[in-house]
Tab-separated table of C-alpha atoms in Angstrom:
chain	number	residue	atom	x	y	z
A	1	MET	CA	-25.709	8.778	16.005
A	2	GLY	CA	-25.192	11.163	18.857
A	3	GLN	CA	-21.865	11.744	20.549
A	4	HIS	CA	-21.513	9.715	23.762
A	5	ARG	CA	-18.893	11.413	25.920
A	6	ASP	CA	-18.845	8.877	28.749
A	7	SER	CA	-15.348	7.444	28.999
A	8	LYS	CA	-14.929	3.970	27.494
A	9	ARG	CA	-12.015	1.637	26.834
A	10	ILE	CA	-12.375	-0.257	23.589
A	11	GLY	CA	-10.299	-3.327	22.839
A	12	LEU	CA	-9.566	-4.285	19.244
A	13	LEU	CA	-7.968	-7.447	17.867
A	14	THR	CA	-7.311	-9.042	14.488
A	15	SER	CA	-7.743	-12.801	14.328
A	16	GLY	CA	-7.173	-15.530	11.738
A	17	GLY	CA	-5.158	-15.076	8.561
A	18	ASP	CA	-3.885	-11.603	7.754
A	19	CYS	CA	-5.040	-9.609	4.740
A	20	ALA	CA	-4.817	-6.126	3.273
A	21	GLY	CA	-7.019	-3.525	4.959
A	22	LEU	CA	-6.779	-4.608	8.587
A	23	ASN	CA	-4.690	-1.591	9.578
A	24	ALA	CA	-7.092	0.730	7.762
A	25	ALA	CA	-9.917	-0.633	9.925
A	26	LEU	CA	-7.823	-0.127	13.068
A	27	ARG	CA	-7.135	3.455	12.018
A	28	ALA	CA	-10.842	4.118	11.514
A	29	VAL	CA	-11.739	2.653	14.911
A	30	VAL	CA	-9.208	4.925	16.615
A	31	HIS	CA	-10.420	8.044	14.787
A	32	ARG	CA	-14.099	7.370	15.467
A	33	ALA	CA	-13.508	6.376	19.089
A	34	HIS	CA	-11.514	9.582	19.607
A	35	SER	CA	-14.534	11.597	18.471
A	36	TYR	CA	-16.442	10.033	21.382
A	37	GLY	CA	-13.585	10.704	23.770
A	38	TRP	CA	-12.827	6.984	24.158
A	39	ASP	CA	-9.557	5.058	24.412
A	40	VAL	CA	-8.584	2.222	22.051
A	41	LEU	CA	-6.348	-0.653	23.126
A	42	GLY	CA	-4.989	-2.840	20.353
A	43	ILE	CA	-4.649	-6.414	21.621
A	44	SER	CA	-1.477	-8.160	20.520
A	45	ARG	CA	-1.671	-11.466	18.596
A	46	ALA	CA	-5.441	-11.821	18.814
A	47	THR	CA	-6.773	-13.721	21.850
A	48	GLN	CA	-3.229	-14.718	22.850
A	49	GLY	CA	-2.666	-11.149	23.969
A	50	LEU	CA	-5.578	-11.476	26.390
A	51	MET	CA	-4.222	-14.813	27.666
A	52	ALA	CA	-0.864	-13.253	28.551
A	53	ARG	CA	-0.212	-11.934	32.050
A	54	PRO	CA	-0.144	-9.053	32.077
A	55	PRO	CA	-2.318	-8.790	28.959
A	56	GLN	CA	-0.362	-7.549	25.957
A	57	TYR	CA	-1.688	-4.480	24.184
A	58	VAL	CA	-0.814	-1.164	22.544
A	59	GLU	CA	-2.712	2.012	23.372
A	60	PHE	CA	-3.471	4.021	20.239
A	61	ASP	CA	-4.082	7.687	19.661
A	62	ILE	CA	-4.677	9.446	16.343
A	63	SER	CA	-1.017	10.407	15.930
A	64	SER	CA	-0.011	6.730	16.025
A	65	THR	CA	-2.295	5.839	13.091
A	66	HIS	CA	-0.948	8.226	10.427
A	67	ASN	CA	0.898	5.543	8.449
A	68	LEU	CA	-1.624	2.731	8.839
A	69	LEU	CA	-3.922	3.372	5.876
A	70	LEU	CA	-1.438	1.996	3.324
A	71	ALA	CA	0.152	-0.693	5.487
A	72	GLY	CA	-0.485	-4.334	4.680
A	73	GLY	CA	-0.894	-7.093	7.230
A	74	THR	CA	-1.747	-6.120	10.797
A	75	VAL	CA	0.441	-4.152	13.188
A	76	LEU	CA	-1.266	-5.957	16.060
A	77	GLY	CA	-0.207	-9.392	14.920
A	78	THR	CA	-2.598	-12.296	14.576
A	79	THR	CA	-2.907	-16.052	14.858
A	80	ASN	CA	-5.028	-18.736	13.241
A	81	LYS	CA	-3.903	-21.500	15.612
A	82	GLY	CA	-4.770	-22.491	19.146
A	83	ASN	CA	-8.533	-22.662	19.727
A	84	PRO	CA	-8.776	-21.344	23.314
A	85	PHE	CA	-11.460	-23.905	24.152
A	86	ASP	CA	-9.139	-26.726	23.083
A	87	PHE	CA	-5.708	-25.136	23.393
A	88	PRO	CA	-2.735	-27.385	22.511
A	89	LEU	CA	-0.063	-27.907	25.164
A	90	PRO	CA	3.610	-28.867	24.632
A	91	ASP	CA	2.999	-32.453	25.797
A	92	GLY	CA	0.363	-32.987	23.115
A	93	SER	CA	-2.637	-32.634	25.400
A	94	THR	CA	-5.148	-29.788	25.309
A	95	CYS	CA	-6.914	-27.599	27.828
A	96	ASP	CA	-9.630	-24.949	27.999
A	97	ARG	CA	-8.055	-21.481	28.317
A	98	SER	CA	-11.182	-19.494	27.529
A	99	GLN	CA	-11.522	-18.097	31.050
A	100	GLU	CA	-8.005	-16.609	30.810
A	101	ILE	CA	-9.139	-14.557	27.803
A	102	ILE	CA	-12.284	-13.427	29.598
A	103	ASP	CA	-10.240	-12.467	32.661
A	104	GLY	CA	-7.811	-10.560	30.397
A	105	TYR	CA	-10.710	-8.523	29.025
A	106	HIS	CA	-11.709	-7.523	32.554
A	107	LEU	CA	-8.131	-6.920	33.719
A	108	LEU	CA	-7.813	-4.272	31.004
A	109	GLY	CA	-11.068	-2.683	32.112
A	110	LEU	CA	-12.567	-2.977	28.637
A	111	ASP	CA	-16.103	-1.803	28.011
A	112	ALA	CA	-16.308	-3.496	24.601
A	113	LEU	CA	-14.245	-5.556	22.190
A	114	ILE	CA	-14.081	-5.231	18.409
A	115	GLY	CA	-12.988	-8.442	16.719
A	116	ILE	CA	-11.874	-8.439	13.078
A	117	GLY	CA	-11.968	-11.918	11.598
A	118	GLY	CA	-13.604	-14.536	9.411
A	119	ASP	CA	-16.241	-17.103	10.237
A	120	GLY	CA	-13.987	-19.256	12.426
A	121	SER	CA	-12.697	-16.325	14.454
A	122	MET	CA	-16.189	-14.863	14.796
A	123	ALA	CA	-17.533	-18.159	16.117
A	124	ILE	CA	-14.796	-18.389	18.776
A	125	LEU	CA	-15.100	-14.743	19.807
A	126	ARG	CA	-18.872	-14.987	20.094
A	127	ARG	CA	-18.603	-18.094	22.252
A	128	LEU	CA	-16.168	-16.243	24.520
A	129	ALA	CA	-18.499	-13.246	24.681
A	130	GLN	CA	-21.487	-15.407	25.550
A	131	GLN	CA	-19.560	-17.252	28.245
A	132	GLY	CA	-17.959	-14.195	29.837
A	133	GLY	CA	-20.538	-11.481	29.250
A	134	LEU	CA	-18.222	-9.542	26.920
A	135	ASN	CA	-19.587	-6.719	24.772
A	136	LEU	CA	-18.529	-7.849	21.293
A	137	VAL	CA	-18.825	-6.211	17.867
A	138	GLY	CA	-17.499	-7.942	14.759
A	139	ILE	CA	-15.865	-6.708	11.537
A	140	PRO	CA	-15.659	-9.229	8.654
A	141	LYS	CA	-12.362	-9.916	6.930
A	142	THR	CA	-11.528	-12.787	4.638
A	143	ILE	CA	-9.907	-12.841	1.227
A	144	ASP	CA	-12.241	-15.736	0.350
A	145	ASN	CA	-15.289	-13.436	0.709
A	146	ASP	CA	-17.355	-16.369	1.946
A	147	LEU	CA	-19.217	-14.875	4.924
A	148	GLY	CA	-22.889	-15.146	4.087
A	149	SER	CA	-24.246	-11.906	5.542
A	150	THR	CA	-21.986	-9.427	3.771
A	151	GLU	CA	-21.427	-8.818	0.083
A	152	ARG	CA	-17.805	-7.854	0.707
A	153	SER	CA	-15.204	-8.574	3.345
A	154	ILE	CA	-11.948	-6.741	4.019
A	155	GLY	CA	-9.085	-8.156	1.964
A	156	PHE	CA	-11.059	-9.691	-0.899
A	157	ASP	CA	-10.664	-6.878	-3.411
A	158	THR	CA	-6.903	-6.653	-2.919
A	159	ALA	CA	-6.552	-10.415	-3.329
A	160	VAL	CA	-8.518	-10.267	-6.597
A	161	ASN	CA	-6.346	-7.382	-7.823
A	162	ILE	CA	-3.164	-9.346	-7.125
A	163	ALA	CA	-4.496	-12.471	-8.828
A	164	THR	CA	-5.620	-10.424	-11.833
A	165	GLU	CA	-2.213	-8.775	-12.170
A	166	ALA	CA	-0.551	-12.195	-12.043
A	167	LEU	CA	-2.885	-13.472	-14.755
A	168	ASP	CA	-2.120	-10.403	-16.886
A	169	ARG	CA	1.596	-11.109	-16.648
A	170	LEU	CA	1.235	-14.823	-17.341
A	171	HIS	CA	-0.777	-14.089	-20.482
A	172	PHE	CA	2.269	-12.614	-22.229
A	173	THR	CA	4.577	-15.387	-21.060
A	174	ALA	CA	2.091	-17.985	-22.312
A	175	ALA	CA	1.953	-16.282	-25.712
A	176	SER	CA	5.722	-15.917	-25.960
A	177	HIS	CA	6.420	-19.592	-25.288
A	178	SER	CA	3.250	-21.165	-26.735
A	179	ARG	CA	2.354	-22.651	-23.369
A	180	VAL	CA	-0.622	-23.370	-21.194
A	181	MET	CA	-0.157	-21.304	-18.044
A	182	ILE	CA	-2.034	-22.353	-14.906
A	183	LEU	CA	-2.461	-19.908	-12.016
A	184	GLU	CA	-3.436	-21.490	-8.682
A	185	VAL	CA	-5.047	-19.024	-6.281
A	186	MET	CA	-6.402	-19.193	-2.749
A	187	GLY	CA	-9.965	-20.158	-1.938
A	188	ARG	CA	-10.303	-22.553	0.992
A	189	ASP	CA	-13.831	-23.616	0.060
A	190	ALA	CA	-15.115	-20.959	-2.346
A	191	GLY	CA	-14.112	-19.836	-5.821
A	192	HIS	CA	-14.786	-16.098	-5.576
A	193	ILE	CA	-11.151	-15.040	-6.125
A	194	ALA	CA	-10.662	-17.338	-9.109
A	195	LEU	CA	-13.957	-16.349	-10.736
A	196	ASN	CA	-13.504	-12.600	-10.313
A	197	ALA	CA	-9.843	-12.588	-11.345
A	198	GLY	CA	-10.546	-14.961	-14.205
A	199	ILE	CA	-13.101	-12.599	-15.710
A	200	ALA	CA	-10.987	-9.501	-15.053
A	201	GLY	CA	-7.846	-11.143	-16.443
A	202	GLY	CA	-9.448	-12.718	-19.497
A	203	ALA	CA	-8.657	-16.323	-18.581
A	204	ASP	CA	-9.626	-19.001	-21.068
A	205	ILE	CA	-10.598	-21.452	-18.338
A	206	VAL	CA	-11.750	-20.810	-14.750
A	207	LEU	CA	-12.084	-23.720	-12.333
A	208	ILE	CA	-13.860	-23.308	-9.006
A	209	PRO	CA	-14.866	-25.897	-6.374
A	210	GLU	CA	-18.583	-25.197	-6.830
A	211	ILE	CA	-18.656	-26.448	-10.443
A	212	PRO	CA	-17.425	-29.968	-11.297
A	213	TYR	CA	-15.201	-30.219	-14.353
A	214	SER	CA	-13.775	-32.769	-16.730
A	215	ILE	CA	-10.247	-32.920	-18.124
A	216	GLU	CA	-11.754	-33.681	-21.523
A	217	SER	CA	-13.716	-30.421	-21.468
A	218	ILE	CA	-10.578	-28.457	-20.522
A	219	CYS	CA	-8.485	-30.064	-23.233
A	220	GLN	CA	-11.157	-29.582	-25.905
A	221	THR	CA	-11.297	-25.898	-24.999
A	222	ILE	CA	-7.520	-25.532	-25.293
A	223	LYS	CA	-7.435	-27.330	-28.635
A	224	GLY	CA	-10.301	-25.208	-29.963
A	225	LEU	CA	-8.562	-21.871	-29.377
A	226	LYS	CA	-7.354	-20.031	-32.492
A	227	ARG	CA	-3.878	-19.653	-30.972
A	228	ASN	CA	-1.164	-21.805	-29.479
A	229	PHE	CA	-1.428	-20.757	-25.842
A	230	ALA	CA	-3.994	-20.650	-23.047
A	231	THR	CA	-4.434	-19.326	-19.509
A	232	ILE	CA	-6.175	-21.173	-16.703
A	233	ILE	CA	-6.983	-19.954	-13.197
A	234	VAL	CA	-7.946	-22.489	-10.543
A	235	ALA	CA	-8.957	-22.179	-6.874
A	236	GLU	CA	-6.856	-24.257	-4.484
A	237	ALA	CA	-9.976	-26.062	-3.186
A	238	VAL	CA	-10.811	-27.567	-6.579
A	239	CYS	CA	-10.691	-31.361	-6.381
A	240	THR	CA	-9.299	-33.866	-8.810
A	241	GLU	CA	-11.612	-35.041	-11.546
A	242	SER	CA	-12.591	-37.968	-9.317
A	243	GLY	CA	-13.493	-35.634	-6.426
A	244	GLU	CA	-10.453	-35.912	-4.162
A	245	LYS	CA	-8.942	-32.893	-2.394
A	246	VAL	CA	-5.358	-32.099	-3.377
A	247	THR	CA	-3.210	-31.400	-0.325
A	248	GLN	CA	0.416	-31.109	0.658
A	249	THR	CA	2.136	-31.819	3.976
A	250	ASN	CA	4.547	-29.132	5.147
A	251	ARG	CA	7.764	-29.594	7.115
A	252	LEU	CA	5.795	-29.401	10.389
A	253	GLY	CA	3.601	-32.300	9.349
A	254	GLN	CA	0.582	-30.070	8.752
A	255	CYS	CA	-1.726	-30.893	5.847
A	256	ARG	CA	-2.667	-27.915	3.672
A	257	LEU	CA	-4.609	-27.370	0.467
A	258	GLY	CA	-2.392	-26.987	-2.570
A	259	GLY	CA	-1.235	-28.807	-5.662
A	260	ILE	CA	-4.309	-28.788	-7.892
A	261	GLY	CA	-2.378	-26.726	-10.448
A	262	GLU	CA	0.310	-29.409	-10.803
A	263	TYR	CA	-2.344	-32.104	-11.036
A	264	LEU	CA	-4.062	-30.275	-13.894
A	265	ALA	CA	-0.754	-29.639	-15.655
A	266	GLU	CA	0.066	-33.330	-15.628
A	267	GLN	CA	-3.378	-34.271	-16.927
A	268	ILE	CA	-3.301	-31.681	-19.722
A	269	THR	CA	0.211	-32.598	-20.831
A	270	GLU	CA	-0.613	-36.294	-20.827
A	271	SER	CA	-3.860	-35.758	-22.731
A	272	ILE	CA	-2.876	-33.316	-25.485
A	273	GLY	CA	0.879	-32.886	-25.116
A	274	ALA	CA	0.682	-29.160	-24.370
A	275	GLU	CA	3.685	-27.613	-22.646
A	276	THR	CA	2.228	-26.496	-19.321
A	277	ARG	CA	3.563	-24.401	-16.452
A	278	VAL	CA	2.089	-23.695	-13.015
A	279	THR	CA	2.301	-20.587	-10.813
A	280	VAL	CA	1.027	-20.763	-7.222
A	281	LEU	CA	0.354	-17.329	-5.731
A	282	GLY	CA	-0.109	-18.519	-2.166
A	283	HIS	CA	0.315	-15.884	0.537
A	284	VAL	CA	1.216	-13.179	-1.984
A	285	GLN	CA	-2.553	-12.629	-2.204
A	286	ARG	CA	-2.723	-11.645	1.457
A	287	GLY	CA	0.056	-9.097	1.465
A	288	GLY	CA	0.877	-5.686	0.131
A	289	THR	CA	-0.838	-2.315	0.069
A	290	PRO	CA	-4.640	-2.542	0.258
A	291	SER	CA	-6.625	-1.490	-2.781
A	292	PRO	CA	-8.634	1.757	-2.624
A	293	LEU	CA	-11.838	-0.274	-2.311
A	294	ASP	CA	-10.488	-2.266	0.636
A	295	ARG	CA	-9.346	0.966	2.307
A	296	VAL	CA	-12.800	2.496	1.917
A	297	LEU	CA	-14.573	-0.662	3.074
A	298	ALA	CA	-12.294	-1.105	6.093
A	299	THR	CA	-12.708	2.536	7.068
A	300	THR	CA	-16.489	2.341	6.770
A	301	PHE	CA	-16.581	-0.839	8.843
A	302	GLY	CA	-14.346	0.655	11.529
A	303	VAL	CA	-16.517	3.739	11.939
A	304	GLU	CA	-19.724	1.691	12.049
A	305	ALA	CA	-18.287	-0.736	14.610
A	306	VAL	CA	-17.588	2.114	17.042
A	307	ASP	CA	-21.053	3.552	16.424
A	308	LEU	CA	-22.568	0.164	17.299
A	309	ILE	CA	-20.755	0.320	20.637
A	310	ALA	CA	-22.123	3.824	21.187
A	311	ALA	CA	-25.615	2.444	20.546
A	312	GLU	CA	-24.862	-0.570	22.787
A	313	LYS	CA	-25.710	-2.841	19.855
A	314	TYR	CA	-23.526	-5.769	20.853
A	315	ASP	CA	-23.291	-9.302	19.460
A	316	HIS	CA	-23.571	-7.781	15.963
A	317	MET	CA	-21.236	-7.699	12.973
A	318	VAL	CA	-20.994	-4.806	10.529
A	319	SER	CA	-21.883	-5.772	6.982
A	320	TRP	CA	-21.975	-4.379	3.444
A	321	GLN	CA	-25.324	-4.882	1.714
A	322	ASN	CA	-27.006	-3.042	-1.141
A	323	ARG	CA	-24.259	-0.407	-1.372
A	324	GLN	CA	-24.437	0.583	2.284
A	325	VAL	CA	-23.118	-0.473	5.678
A	326	VAL	CA	-25.568	-2.286	7.951
A	327	HIS	CA	-25.235	-4.641	10.892
A	328	VAL	CA	-26.407	-8.211	11.439
A	329	PRO	CA	-26.379	-10.573	14.426
A	330	ILE	CA	-23.057	-12.419	14.552
A	331	ALA	CA	-24.938	-15.702	14.900
A	332	ASP	CA	-26.623	-15.054	11.555
A	333	ALA	CA	-23.374	-13.911	9.930
A	334	ILE	CA	-21.540	-17.156	10.701
A	335	ALA	CA	-24.521	-19.449	10.147
A	336	GLU	CA	-24.671	-18.877	6.400
A	337	TYR	CA	-21.721	-19.798	4.188
A	338	ARG	CA	-21.425	-17.920	0.900
A	339	ALA	CA	-20.075	-20.113	-1.854
A	340	VAL	CA	-20.343	-19.276	-5.555
A	341	ASN	CA	-23.843	-20.080	-6.769
A	342	PRO	CA	-23.608	-21.669	-10.244
A	343	ALA	CA	-26.537	-19.440	-11.230
A	344	ASP	CA	-24.819	-16.236	-10.044
A	345	THR	CA	-24.414	-13.254	-12.346
A	346	LEU	CA	-20.633	-13.645	-12.563
A	347	VAL	CA	-20.955	-17.288	-13.598
A	348	LYS	CA	-23.354	-16.249	-16.356
A	349	THR	CA	-20.962	-13.446	-17.294
A	350	ALA	CA	-18.049	-15.854	-17.580
A	351	ARG	CA	-20.054	-18.185	-19.774
A	352	GLY	CA	-21.225	-15.254	-21.857
A	353	MET	CA	-17.596	-14.308	-22.491
A	354	GLY	CA	-16.809	-17.806	-23.644
A	355	ILE	CA	-14.795	-18.686	-20.550
A	356	CYS	CA	-14.833	-22.434	-19.997
A	357	LEU	CA	-15.780	-23.407	-16.438
A	358	GLY	CA	-14.829	-27.011	-17.028
A	359	ASP	CA	-18.312	-28.453	-17.021
A	360	VAL	CA	-19.014	-27.992	-20.749
A	361	ALA	CA	-16.767	-28.388	-23.765
A	362	CYS	CA	-16.168	-24.933	-25.216
A	363	GLN	CA	-14.873	-24.785	-28.760
A	364	VAL	CA	-13.973	-21.881	-31.008
A	365	VAL	CA	-15.499	-22.270	-34.467
A	366	ASP	CA	-15.280	-19.487	-37.062
A	367	GLN	CA	-14.299	-16.961	-34.350
A	368	GLN	CA	-17.351	-17.839	-32.247
A	369	VAL	CA	-17.222	-19.536	-28.850
A	370	ARG	CA	-19.668	-22.424	-28.706
A	371	CYS	CA	-20.609	-24.520	-25.717
A	372	ASP	CA	-22.659	-27.616	-26.517
A	373	GLY	CA	-23.475	-26.044	-29.862
A	374	GLN	CA	-24.734	-22.753	-28.450
A	375	VAL	CA	-22.958	-19.548	-29.498
A	376	LEU	CA	-21.868	-17.722	-26.337
A	377	ALA	CA	-19.573	-14.989	-27.582
A	378	GLN	CA	-17.150	-13.886	-30.224
A	379	ALA	CA	-13.684	-15.301	-29.673
A	380	ARG	CA	-11.339	-13.063	-27.685
A	381	VAL	CA	-8.392	-11.629	-29.599
């Protein structure tokens, strides 16, 4: 695209849960905007920075981005609470503060806004843009990788790397103590992290919310292994065998997903007497230095987002499809949810490696992994 030298002020915010790669995207936006001669204002704490009076922001130049490529989290801060259209007040009531955000955009003299977020954040930002006539471009980030219009989102690869490393470490502890080790990973509705890390880390059993399981199948798999230990990775959104979500209430009275690992441990111990331990990774998956792939993806997305502004292609989100960056309407991006399809390549790969997904009883007979009598693979050593 050609170089547009008309002066513009670009706002940028990170919204929703943090993840690795957000700062790399910010860095790329600043570098690309500088090539157009534009200014970049980083909005503090997502839309809350635009609600504040005066609006809270940081003005970036290239020199202020030198250390951002490797930094985890987001230097701008973020929030995943307080829907501006139904904003909670101290007395327990709610009010619509959307116009304050729109006014904040105009008070800063912004020509466009780049929002980095998942499906929930994108939906809110688009509604604000439609209501206030804001020029919005979206960048997808979610460790769950569940946005339908992009093959990859910022943060997913790093989360998979962390989960895989944890599974690698637990493998040796399981072998040393002859235990069943269960690793519970994030995945609000989708099992992409568990499935990818389970294959990469050589798990014996992978449980994801998209595929129902039975305790009997899990226990038969454990008993059929030619060794006295096993590793299991499970997404936090997996239900009990009867289909109930497993949740925990925190000290603030908020209900959160979590606890499926302990549920499985109890069921396995009760059924076959195996000594079982549970590790919950939790927010560890969001933090730390971004992987090289997340740095590249975030940088590519940041450059493309600025180029969309130069082309005045608003109400679009950058996307990764077929090994290249493209853009799609935000409405389309948030309309389609991307869960794991039981017929996906990675599901077939897992089955081909003899990984039990809980829905069939896998047994090891004469060093061959068999599911319902069919030979899937040679047993892993």
